[in-house]
PDB file of C-alpha atoms in Angstrom:
ATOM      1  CA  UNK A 263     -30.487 -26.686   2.551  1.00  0.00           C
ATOM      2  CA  UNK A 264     -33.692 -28.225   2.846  1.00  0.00           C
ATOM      3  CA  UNK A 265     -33.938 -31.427   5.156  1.00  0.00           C
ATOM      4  CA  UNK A 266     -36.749 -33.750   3.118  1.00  0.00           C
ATOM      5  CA  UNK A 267     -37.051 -37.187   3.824  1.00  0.00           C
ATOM      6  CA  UNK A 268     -38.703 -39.425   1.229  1.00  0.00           C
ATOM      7  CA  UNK A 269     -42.265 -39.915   2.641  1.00  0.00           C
ATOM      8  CA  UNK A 270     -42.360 -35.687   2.785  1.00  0.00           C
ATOM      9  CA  UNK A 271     -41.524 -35.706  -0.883  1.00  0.00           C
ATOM     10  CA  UNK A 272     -44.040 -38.211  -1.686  1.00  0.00           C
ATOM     11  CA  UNK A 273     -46.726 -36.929   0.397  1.00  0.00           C
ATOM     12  CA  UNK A 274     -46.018 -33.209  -1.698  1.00  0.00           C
ATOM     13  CA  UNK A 275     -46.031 -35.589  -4.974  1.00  0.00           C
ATOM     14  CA  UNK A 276     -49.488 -37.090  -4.282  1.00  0.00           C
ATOM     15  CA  UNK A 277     -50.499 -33.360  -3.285  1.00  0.00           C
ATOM     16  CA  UNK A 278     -49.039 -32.098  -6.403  1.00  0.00           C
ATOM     17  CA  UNK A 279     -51.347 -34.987  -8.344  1.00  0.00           C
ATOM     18  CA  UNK A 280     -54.466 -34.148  -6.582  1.00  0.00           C
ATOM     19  CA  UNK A 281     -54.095 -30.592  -7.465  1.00  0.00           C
ATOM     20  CA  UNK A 282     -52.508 -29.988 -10.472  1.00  0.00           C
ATOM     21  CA  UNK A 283     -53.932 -33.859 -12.064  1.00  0.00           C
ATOM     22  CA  UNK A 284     -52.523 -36.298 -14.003  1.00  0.00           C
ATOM     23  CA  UNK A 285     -52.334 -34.602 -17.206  1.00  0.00           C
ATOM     24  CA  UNK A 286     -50.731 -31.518 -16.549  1.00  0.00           C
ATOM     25  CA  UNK A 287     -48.374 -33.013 -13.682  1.00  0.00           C
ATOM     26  CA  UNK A 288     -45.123 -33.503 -16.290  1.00  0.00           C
ATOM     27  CA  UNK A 289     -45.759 -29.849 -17.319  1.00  0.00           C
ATOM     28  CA  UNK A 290     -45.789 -28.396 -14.304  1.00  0.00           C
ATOM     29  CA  UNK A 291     -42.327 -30.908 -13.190  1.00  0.00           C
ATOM     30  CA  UNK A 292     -40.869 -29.530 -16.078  1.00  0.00           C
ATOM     31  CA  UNK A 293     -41.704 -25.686 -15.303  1.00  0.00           C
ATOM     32  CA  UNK A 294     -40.374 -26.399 -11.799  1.00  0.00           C
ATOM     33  CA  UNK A 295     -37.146 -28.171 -12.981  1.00  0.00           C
ATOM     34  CA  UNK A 296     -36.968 -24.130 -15.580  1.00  0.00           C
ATOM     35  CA  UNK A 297     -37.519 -22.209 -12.543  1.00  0.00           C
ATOM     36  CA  UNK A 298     -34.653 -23.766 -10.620  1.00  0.00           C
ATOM     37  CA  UNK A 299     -32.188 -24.119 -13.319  1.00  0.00           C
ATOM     38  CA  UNK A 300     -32.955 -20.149 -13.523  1.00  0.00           C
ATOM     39  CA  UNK A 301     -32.230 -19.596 -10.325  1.00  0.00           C
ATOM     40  CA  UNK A 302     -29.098 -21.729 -10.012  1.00  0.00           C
ATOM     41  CA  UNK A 303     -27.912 -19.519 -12.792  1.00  0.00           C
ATOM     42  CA  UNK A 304     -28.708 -16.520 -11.053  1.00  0.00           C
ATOM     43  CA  UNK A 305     -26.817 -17.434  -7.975  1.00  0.00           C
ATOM     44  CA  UNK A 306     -23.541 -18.893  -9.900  1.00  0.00           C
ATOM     45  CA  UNK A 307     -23.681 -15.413 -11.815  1.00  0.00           C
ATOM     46  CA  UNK A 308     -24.134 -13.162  -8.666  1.00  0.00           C
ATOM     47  CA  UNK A 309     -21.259 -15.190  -6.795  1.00  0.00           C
ATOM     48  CA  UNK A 310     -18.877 -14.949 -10.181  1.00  0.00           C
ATOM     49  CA  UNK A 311     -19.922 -11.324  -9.945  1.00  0.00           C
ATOM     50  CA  UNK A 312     -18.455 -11.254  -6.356  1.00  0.00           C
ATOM     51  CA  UNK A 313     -15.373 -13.339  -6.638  1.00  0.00           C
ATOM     52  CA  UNK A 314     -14.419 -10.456  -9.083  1.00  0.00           C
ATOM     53  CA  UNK A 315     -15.343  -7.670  -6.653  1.00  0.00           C
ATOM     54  CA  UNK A 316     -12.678  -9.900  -4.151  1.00  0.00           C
ATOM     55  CA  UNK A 317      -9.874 -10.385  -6.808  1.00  0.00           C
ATOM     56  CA  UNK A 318     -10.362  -6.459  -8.130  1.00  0.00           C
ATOM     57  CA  UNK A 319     -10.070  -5.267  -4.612  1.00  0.00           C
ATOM     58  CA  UNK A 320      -6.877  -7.326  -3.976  1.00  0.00           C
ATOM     59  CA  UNK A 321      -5.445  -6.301  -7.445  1.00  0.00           C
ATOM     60  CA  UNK A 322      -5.814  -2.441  -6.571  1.00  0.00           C
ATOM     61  CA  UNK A 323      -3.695  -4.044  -3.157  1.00  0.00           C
ATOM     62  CA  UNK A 324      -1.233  -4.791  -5.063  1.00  0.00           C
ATOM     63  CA  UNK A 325      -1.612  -1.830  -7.367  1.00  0.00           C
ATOM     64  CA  UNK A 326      -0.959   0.286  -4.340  1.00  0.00           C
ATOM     65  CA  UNK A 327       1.966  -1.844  -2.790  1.00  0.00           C
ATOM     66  CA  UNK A 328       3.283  -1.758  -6.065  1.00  0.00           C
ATOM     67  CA  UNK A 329       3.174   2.300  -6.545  1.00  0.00           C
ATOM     68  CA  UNK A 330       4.184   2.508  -3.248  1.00  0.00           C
ATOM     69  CA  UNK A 331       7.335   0.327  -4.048  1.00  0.00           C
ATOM     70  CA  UNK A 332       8.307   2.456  -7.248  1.00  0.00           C
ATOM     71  CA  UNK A 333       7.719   6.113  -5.553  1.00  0.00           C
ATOM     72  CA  UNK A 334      10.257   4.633  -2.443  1.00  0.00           C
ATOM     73  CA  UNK A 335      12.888   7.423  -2.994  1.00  0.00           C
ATOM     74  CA  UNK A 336      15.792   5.741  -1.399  1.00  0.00           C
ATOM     75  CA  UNK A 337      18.333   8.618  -1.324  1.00  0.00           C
ATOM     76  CA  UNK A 338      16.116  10.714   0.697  1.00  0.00           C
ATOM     77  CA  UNK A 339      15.025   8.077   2.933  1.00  0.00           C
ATOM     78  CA  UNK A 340      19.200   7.563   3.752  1.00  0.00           C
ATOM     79  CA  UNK A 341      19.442  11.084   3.521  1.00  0.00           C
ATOM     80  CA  UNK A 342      17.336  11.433   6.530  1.00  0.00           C
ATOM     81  CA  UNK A 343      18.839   8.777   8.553  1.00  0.00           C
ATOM     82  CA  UNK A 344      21.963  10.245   7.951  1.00  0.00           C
ATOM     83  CA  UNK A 345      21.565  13.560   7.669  1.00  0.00           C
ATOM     84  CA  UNK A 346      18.713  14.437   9.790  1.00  0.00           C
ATOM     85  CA  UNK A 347      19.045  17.930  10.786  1.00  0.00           C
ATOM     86  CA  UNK A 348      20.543  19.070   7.512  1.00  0.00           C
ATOM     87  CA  UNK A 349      24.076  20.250   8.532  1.00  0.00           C
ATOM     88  CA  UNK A 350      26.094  17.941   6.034  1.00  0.00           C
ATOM     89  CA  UNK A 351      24.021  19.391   3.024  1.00  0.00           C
ATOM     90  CA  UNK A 352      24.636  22.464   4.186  1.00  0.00           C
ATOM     91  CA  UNK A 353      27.985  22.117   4.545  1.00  0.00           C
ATOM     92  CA  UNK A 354      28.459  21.250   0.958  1.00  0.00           C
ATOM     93  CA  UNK A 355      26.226  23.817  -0.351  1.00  0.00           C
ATOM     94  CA  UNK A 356      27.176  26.940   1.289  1.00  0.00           C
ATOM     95  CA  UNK A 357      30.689  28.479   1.026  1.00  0.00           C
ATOM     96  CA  UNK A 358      32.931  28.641   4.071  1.00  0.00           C
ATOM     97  CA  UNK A 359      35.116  31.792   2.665  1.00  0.00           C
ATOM     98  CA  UNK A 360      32.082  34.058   1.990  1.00  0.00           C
ATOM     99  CA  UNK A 361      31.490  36.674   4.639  1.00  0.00           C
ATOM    100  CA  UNK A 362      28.147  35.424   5.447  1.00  0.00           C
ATOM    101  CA  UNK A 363      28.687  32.123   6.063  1.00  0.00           C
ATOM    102  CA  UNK A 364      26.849  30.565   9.044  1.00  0.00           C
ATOM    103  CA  UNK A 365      27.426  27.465  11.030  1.00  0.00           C
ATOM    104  CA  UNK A 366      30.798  25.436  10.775  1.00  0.00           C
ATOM    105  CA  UNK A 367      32.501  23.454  13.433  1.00  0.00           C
ATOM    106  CA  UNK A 368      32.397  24.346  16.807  1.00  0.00           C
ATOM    107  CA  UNK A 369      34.505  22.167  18.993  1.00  0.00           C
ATOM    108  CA  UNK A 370      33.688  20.918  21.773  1.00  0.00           C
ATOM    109  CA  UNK A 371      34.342  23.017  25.569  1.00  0.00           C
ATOM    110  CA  UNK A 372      36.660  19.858  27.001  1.00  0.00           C
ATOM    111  CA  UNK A 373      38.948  20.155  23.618  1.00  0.00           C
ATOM    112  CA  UNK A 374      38.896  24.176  23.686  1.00  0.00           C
ATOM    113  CA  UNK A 375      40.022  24.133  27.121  1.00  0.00           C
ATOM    114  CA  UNK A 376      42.949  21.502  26.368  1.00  0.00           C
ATOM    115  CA  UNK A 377      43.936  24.134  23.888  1.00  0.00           C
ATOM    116  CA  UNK A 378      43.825  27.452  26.117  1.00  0.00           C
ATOM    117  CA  UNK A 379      46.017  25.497  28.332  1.00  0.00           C
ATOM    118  CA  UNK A 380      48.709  24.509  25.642  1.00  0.00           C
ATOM    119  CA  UNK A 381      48.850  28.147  24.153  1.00  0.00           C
ATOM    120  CA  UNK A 382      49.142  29.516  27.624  1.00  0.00           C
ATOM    121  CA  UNK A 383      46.541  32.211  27.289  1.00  0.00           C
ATOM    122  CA  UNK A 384      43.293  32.549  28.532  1.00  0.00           C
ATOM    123  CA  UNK A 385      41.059  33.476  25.303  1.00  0.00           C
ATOM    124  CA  UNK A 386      40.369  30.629  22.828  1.00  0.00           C
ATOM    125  CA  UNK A 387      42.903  30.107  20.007  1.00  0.00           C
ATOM    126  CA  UNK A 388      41.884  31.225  16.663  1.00  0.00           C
ATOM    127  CA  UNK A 389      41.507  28.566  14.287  1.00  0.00           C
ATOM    128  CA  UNK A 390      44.176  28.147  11.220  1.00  0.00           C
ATOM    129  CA  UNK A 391      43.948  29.563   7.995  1.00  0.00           C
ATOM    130  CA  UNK A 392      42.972  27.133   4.893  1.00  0.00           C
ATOM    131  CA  UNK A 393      45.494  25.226   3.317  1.00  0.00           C
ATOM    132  CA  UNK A 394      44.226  25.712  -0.148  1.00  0.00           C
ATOM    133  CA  UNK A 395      42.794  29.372  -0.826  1.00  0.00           C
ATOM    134  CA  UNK A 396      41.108  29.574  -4.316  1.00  0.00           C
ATOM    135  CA  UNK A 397      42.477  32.000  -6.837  1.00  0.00           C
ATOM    136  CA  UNK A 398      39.173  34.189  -6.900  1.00  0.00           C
ATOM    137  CA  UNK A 399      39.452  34.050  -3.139  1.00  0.00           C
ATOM    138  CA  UNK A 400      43.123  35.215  -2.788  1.00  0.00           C
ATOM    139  CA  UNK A 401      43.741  39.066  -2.142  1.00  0.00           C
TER     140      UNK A 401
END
């Protein structure tokens, strides 16, 4: 920190002698040698002090990856690659044989026309009844 080369420290140490004297020159050495061993202290506890800050703030990193891992809802996440507009849900949820029922199939024009032609007639064919009616359904 401090660039001193020996005939700067001994030209402070015969300063120091003039000043201070003889007899009160270990004293003062000693006081000096206190005041830095305080302040070495000081500085080892103020950088402990901020390691922690560092290792807290990567913990609550890892706290947050870690939430972030456990709330990762995986069915909805496939869900929405799959299903993304909702149709195949609500295909299973809604039932076809209730009066109200929107949505369903709607086949393409190309494979409606191949059918018109077959059948001979000019209107769209009407599609089949179910195969299985349930008994609360059945007139």
């Amino acid at each position: 920190m401090f660039d001193l080369a020996w005939s700067e420290i001994a030209l402070i140490g015969v300063v120091a002698l003039v000043v201070i004297g003889p007899k009160d020159l270990p004293e003062a050495i000693r006081g000096l040698a206190r005041g830095v061993q305080k302040l070495r202290r000081m500085a080892g506890e103020f950088q402990s002090q901020a390691d922690e800050l560092v290792r807290e703030a990567k913990l609550d990193e890892v706290r947050n990856s870690i939430n972030e891992i456990r709330s990762f809802n995986i069915k909805d996440t496939l869900e929405k690659a799959v299903d993304a507009d909702g149709s195949i849900r609500k295909t299973f949820t809604e039932d076809p044989l209730k009066p109200g029922f929107s949505g369903g199939y709607t086949p393409p024009a190309s494979a409606m026309e191949g059918a018109g032609a077959a059948t001979g007639s000019a209107e769209p064919a009407k599609p089949a009844a179910p195969a299985f009616i349930p008994p609360a359904y059945a007139p």
